[in-house]
Amino acid sequence: MAAPVYADHAADTPIRPAAVSALAGALDVVGNPSSAHGTGQSARRLVEEARESIAAAIGTVPGDVVLTSGGTEADNLAVKGIVWAARGTRPVHVVTTAVEHVAVLEPLRWLAERGEVELDLVMPSRDGRVEVDAVLDLVRDETVLVSVMAANNVTGAVNDVPALGAALADHGAALHVDAVQAMHLGLDVAAWGADAIALSAHKFGGPVGVGLATLRRGVPVTPLLHGGGQDRGVRSGTLSASLAVALAAAVEAAVADRAAEAARLRELTDRVRAGAAELEGVELLGPADPAWRLPGHVALALRGVHADALVFALDRAGVHASVGPACSSGANAGNPVLEAMGVDADAGLRLSLGWTSTVADAERISDVLTDVVPILRAAGGGFVTA
Ligand code: PLP
């Protein structure tokens, strides 16, 4: 049987060769980067060179780059850290969106439950995008934090972050942008006007377990981790030279072929979308204008077919796709992003392609969907009836 088609790059994309070499080449580096002796300082140099190269690639300065264990930690650090630094006697006002990743929504909901945050949620449009004006309508003079993702992990909808950053430039609120899915876009922290962003290496060809937050100096942040005071006291814990150089290699590789990859992926997903559009009862989700859609994402809803059953059937037929975020699948947590868009939350399917995807993959996905969907529908769509 042919090897399965991996169509879940939004959950985790294979590590790039450049990142493998960088990681392997630095795994045996000796020395704690915080030690004063020469061995430690050699390790430190690797970390700082990695930080410099990352900062240059994403439009920020090295001193604003804080290394983390991934996107979840980077999101938590920014949202909790900024809220706690602003804490006074009254709850802190925060604006975010109903379609954020749980790494943003859950810490904010937790803070709201504790009475520390007054939270306003912006609803998306039917295509999953968040309108800048809808965000600004909820921002008040005393708003401390606005958190809006650059691109949505379920629908691939891209938000106009530069316009939001420009609109908030003279406002005291800090702008946090979850950019975990956004490496396929031109990522430029300064041009976006973002005070904080979150990135995760395993979403763009680096290893799992490393990511970064950019935190603009001047925006007060209370650390989540207390200890040795590494990374300007914001994120304690021994710095990993090997993960830092692997992260930098993945960033460089992703930025170097971004334009070519985006065009290539767009062609592949156009094929998948065209194939899917032929299916009965299908709705292609996400913005119709490709300029506002991640190039590797296809999101669709199939009337009368349960997404969990479809993902299972696709898996058996050799196509590995998902209903949405990997963290909630298997837990029957529903699909809050689709719900917020007013789409049947049981019907959504996400196919996400990436740097290893080929034309043959795109064709196989279309063929398998064409085979599987009518069979599933004829069998009741995979819905469990009492
Ligand atoms: N933010 C978004 C938009 C994501 O898609 C993800 C992961 O799926 C995360 C945050 C969490 O990143 P990590 O898996 O590195 O913790």
PDB file of N, CA, C and O in Angstrom, residues 7-11 153 298 307-308 311 314 319-326 329 335 348-352:
ATOM      1  N   ALA A   7      -1.493  15.244   5.652  1.00  0.00           N
ATOM      2  CA  ALA A   7      -2.183  16.508   5.356  1.00  0.00           C
ATOM      3  C   ALA A   7      -2.550  17.215   6.656  1.00  0.00           C
ATOM      4  O   ALA A   7      -3.653  17.744   6.812  1.00  0.00           O
ATOM      5  N   ASP A   8      -1.602  17.216   7.602  1.00  0.00           N
ATOM      6  CA  ASP A   8      -1.858  17.863   8.901  1.00  0.00           C
ATOM      7  C   ASP A   8      -0.659  18.714   9.319  1.00  0.00           C
ATOM      8  O   ASP A   8      -0.245  18.702  10.483  1.00  0.00           O
ATOM      9  N   HIS A   9      -0.121  19.451   8.350  1.00  0.00           N
ATOM     10  CA  HIS A   9       1.067  20.281   8.624  1.00  0.00           C
ATOM     11  C   HIS A   9       0.771  21.409   9.611  1.00  0.00           C
ATOM     12  O   HIS A   9       1.699  21.944  10.220  1.00  0.00           O
ATOM     13  N   ALA A  10      -0.497  21.787   9.759  1.00  0.00           N
ATOM     14  CA  ALA A  10      -0.809  22.848  10.722  1.00  0.00           C
ATOM     15  C   ALA A  10      -0.635  22.330  12.153  1.00  0.00           C
ATOM     16  O   ALA A  10      -0.427  23.111  13.082  1.00  0.00           O
ATOM     17  N   ALA A  11      -0.750  21.010  12.328  1.00  0.00           N
ATOM     18  CA  ALA A  11      -0.553  20.434  13.667  1.00  0.00           C
ATOM     19  C   ALA A  11       0.931  20.242  13.950  1.00  0.00           C
ATOM     20  O   ALA A  11       1.407  20.480  15.059  1.00  0.00           O
ATOM     21  N   ASN A 153      -5.644  28.793  12.862  1.00  0.00           N
ATOM     22  CA  ASN A 153      -5.149  27.421  12.688  1.00  0.00           C
ATOM     23  C   ASN A 153      -6.195  26.469  12.129  1.00  0.00           C
ATOM     24  O   ASN A 153      -5.844  25.426  11.588  1.00  0.00           O
ATOM     25  N   VAL A 298      -6.698  24.052   3.610  1.00  0.00           N
ATOM     26  CA  VAL A 298      -8.021  23.880   3.009  1.00  0.00           C
ATOM     27  C   VAL A 298      -8.961  23.530   4.167  1.00  0.00           C
ATOM     28  O   VAL A 298      -8.695  22.585   4.908  1.00  0.00           O
ATOM     29  N   ALA A 307     -17.520  15.076  11.003  1.00  0.00           N
ATOM     30  CA  ALA A 307     -16.091  15.277  10.738  1.00  0.00           C
ATOM     31  C   ALA A 307     -15.226  14.188  11.374  1.00  0.00           C
ATOM     32  O   ALA A 307     -14.259  13.723  10.760  1.00  0.00           O
ATOM     33  N   ASP A 308     -15.573  13.754  12.587  1.00  0.00           N
ATOM     34  CA  ASP A 308     -14.745  12.720  13.236  1.00  0.00           C
ATOM     35  C   ASP A 308     -14.770  11.427  12.424  1.00  0.00           C
ATOM     36  O   ASP A 308     -13.739  10.764  12.254  1.00  0.00           O
ATOM     37  N   VAL A 311     -12.645  11.979   9.256  1.00  0.00           N
ATOM     38  CA  VAL A 311     -11.198  11.912   9.530  1.00  0.00           C
ATOM     39  C   VAL A 311     -10.767  10.459   9.702  1.00  0.00           C
ATOM     40  O   VAL A 311      -9.727  10.032   9.198  1.00  0.00           O
ATOM     41  N   LEU A 314     -10.852   8.809   6.245  1.00  0.00           N
ATOM     42  CA  LEU A 314      -9.706   9.276   5.447  1.00  0.00           C
ATOM     43  C   LEU A 314      -8.423   8.595   5.933  1.00  0.00           C
ATOM     44  O   LEU A 314      -7.575   8.190   5.137  1.00  0.00           O
ATOM     45  N   VAL A 319      -5.149   9.038   4.074  1.00  0.00           N
ATOM     46  CA  VAL A 319      -4.984  10.502   4.085  1.00  0.00           C
ATOM     47  C   VAL A 319      -5.106  10.971   5.533  1.00  0.00           C
ATOM     48  O   VAL A 319      -6.156  10.794   6.171  1.00  0.00           O
ATOM     49  N   HIS A 320      -4.048  11.551   6.045  1.00  0.00           N
ATOM     50  CA  HIS A 320      -4.034  11.943   7.457  1.00  0.00           C
ATOM     51  C   HIS A 320      -4.387  13.424   7.592  1.00  0.00           C
ATOM     52  O   HIS A 320      -3.559  14.300   7.377  1.00  0.00           O
ATOM     53  N   ALA A 321      -5.650  13.673   7.929  1.00  0.00           N
ATOM     54  CA  ALA A 321      -6.162  15.041   8.051  1.00  0.00           C
ATOM     55  C   ALA A 321      -6.719  15.220   9.456  1.00  0.00           C
ATOM     56  O   ALA A 321      -6.577  14.336  10.301  1.00  0.00           O
ATOM     57  N   SER A 322      -7.347  16.364   9.720  1.00  0.00           N
ATOM     58  CA  SER A 322      -7.876  16.575  11.070  1.00  0.00           C
ATOM     59  C   SER A 322      -9.129  17.433  11.021  1.00  0.00           C
ATOM     60  O   SER A 322      -9.450  18.034   9.995  1.00  0.00           O
ATOM     61  N   VAL A 323      -9.812  17.488  12.152  1.00  0.00           N
ATOM     62  CA  VAL A 323     -10.985  18.367  12.223  1.00  0.00           C
ATOM     63  C   VAL A 323     -10.563  19.776  12.619  1.00  0.00           C
ATOM     64  O   VAL A 323     -11.299  20.725  12.449  1.00  0.00           O
ATOM     65  N   GLY A 324      -9.388  19.894  13.175  1.00  0.00           N
ATOM     66  CA  GLY A 324      -8.952  21.207  13.646  1.00  0.00           C
ATOM     67  C   GLY A 324      -7.756  21.021  14.535  1.00  0.00           C
ATOM     68  O   GLY A 324      -6.903  20.179  14.249  1.00  0.00           O
ATOM     69  N   PRO A 325      -7.691  21.762  15.629  1.00  0.00           N
ATOM     70  CA  PRO A 325      -6.510  21.692  16.471  1.00  0.00           C
ATOM     71  C   PRO A 325      -6.279  20.308  17.050  1.00  0.00           C
ATOM     72  O   PRO A 325      -7.218  19.687  17.546  1.00  0.00           O
ATOM     73  N   ALA A 326      -5.031  19.848  16.977  1.00  0.00           N
ATOM     74  CA  ALA A 326      -4.708  18.507  17.463  1.00  0.00           C
ATOM     75  C   ALA A 326      -4.942  18.390  18.959  1.00  0.00           C
ATOM     76  O   ALA A 326      -5.262  17.327  19.459  1.00  0.00           O
ATOM     77  N   SER A 329      -8.553  17.280  19.457  1.00  0.00           N
ATOM     78  CA  SER A 329      -9.135  16.114  18.804  1.00  0.00           C
ATOM     79  C   SER A 329      -8.966  14.908  19.724  1.00  0.00           C
ATOM     80  O   SER A 329      -8.020  14.819  20.483  1.00  0.00           O
ATOM     81  N   ASN A 335     -15.725  22.146  17.926  1.00  0.00           N
ATOM     82  CA  ASN A 335     -14.860  23.027  17.157  1.00  0.00           C
ATOM     83  C   ASN A 335     -15.323  24.465  17.361  1.00  0.00           C
ATOM     84  O   ASN A 335     -16.099  25.005  16.564  1.00  0.00           O
ATOM     85  N   GLY A 348     -16.739  20.095  10.092  1.00  0.00           N
ATOM     86  CA  GLY A 348     -15.534  20.722   9.534  1.00  0.00           C
ATOM     87  C   GLY A 348     -14.365  19.771   9.341  1.00  0.00           C
ATOM     88  O   GLY A 348     -14.095  18.908  10.173  1.00  0.00           O
ATOM     89  N   LEU A 349     -13.679  19.932   8.225  1.00  0.00           N
ATOM     90  CA  LEU A 349     -12.481  19.138   7.951  1.00  0.00           C
ATOM     91  C   LEU A 349     -11.347  20.103   7.611  1.00  0.00           C
ATOM     92  O   LEU A 349     -11.546  21.055   6.853  1.00  0.00           O
ATOM     93  N   ARG A 350     -10.162  19.845   8.189  1.00  0.00           N
ATOM     94  CA  ARG A 350      -8.987  20.665   7.845  1.00  0.00           C
ATOM     95  C   ARG A 350      -7.960  19.784   7.155  1.00  0.00           C
ATOM     96  O   ARG A 350      -7.551  18.759   7.686  1.00  0.00           O
ATOM     97  N   LEU A 351      -7.547  20.230   5.970  1.00  0.00           N
ATOM     98  CA  LEU A 351      -6.433  19.588   5.263  1.00  0.00           C
ATOM     99  C   LEU A 351      -5.348  20.639   5.188  1.00  0.00           C
ATOM    100  O   LEU A 351      -5.570  21.721   4.639  1.00  0.00           O
ATOM    101  N   SER A 352      -4.205  20.374   5.775  1.00  0.00           N
ATOM    102  CA  SER A 352      -3.150  21.399   5.730  1.00  0.00           C
ATOM    103  C   SER A 352      -1.889  20.797   5.137  1.00  0.00           C
ATOM    104  O   SER A 352      -1.409  19.760   5.588  1.00  0.00           O
TER     105      SER A 352
END
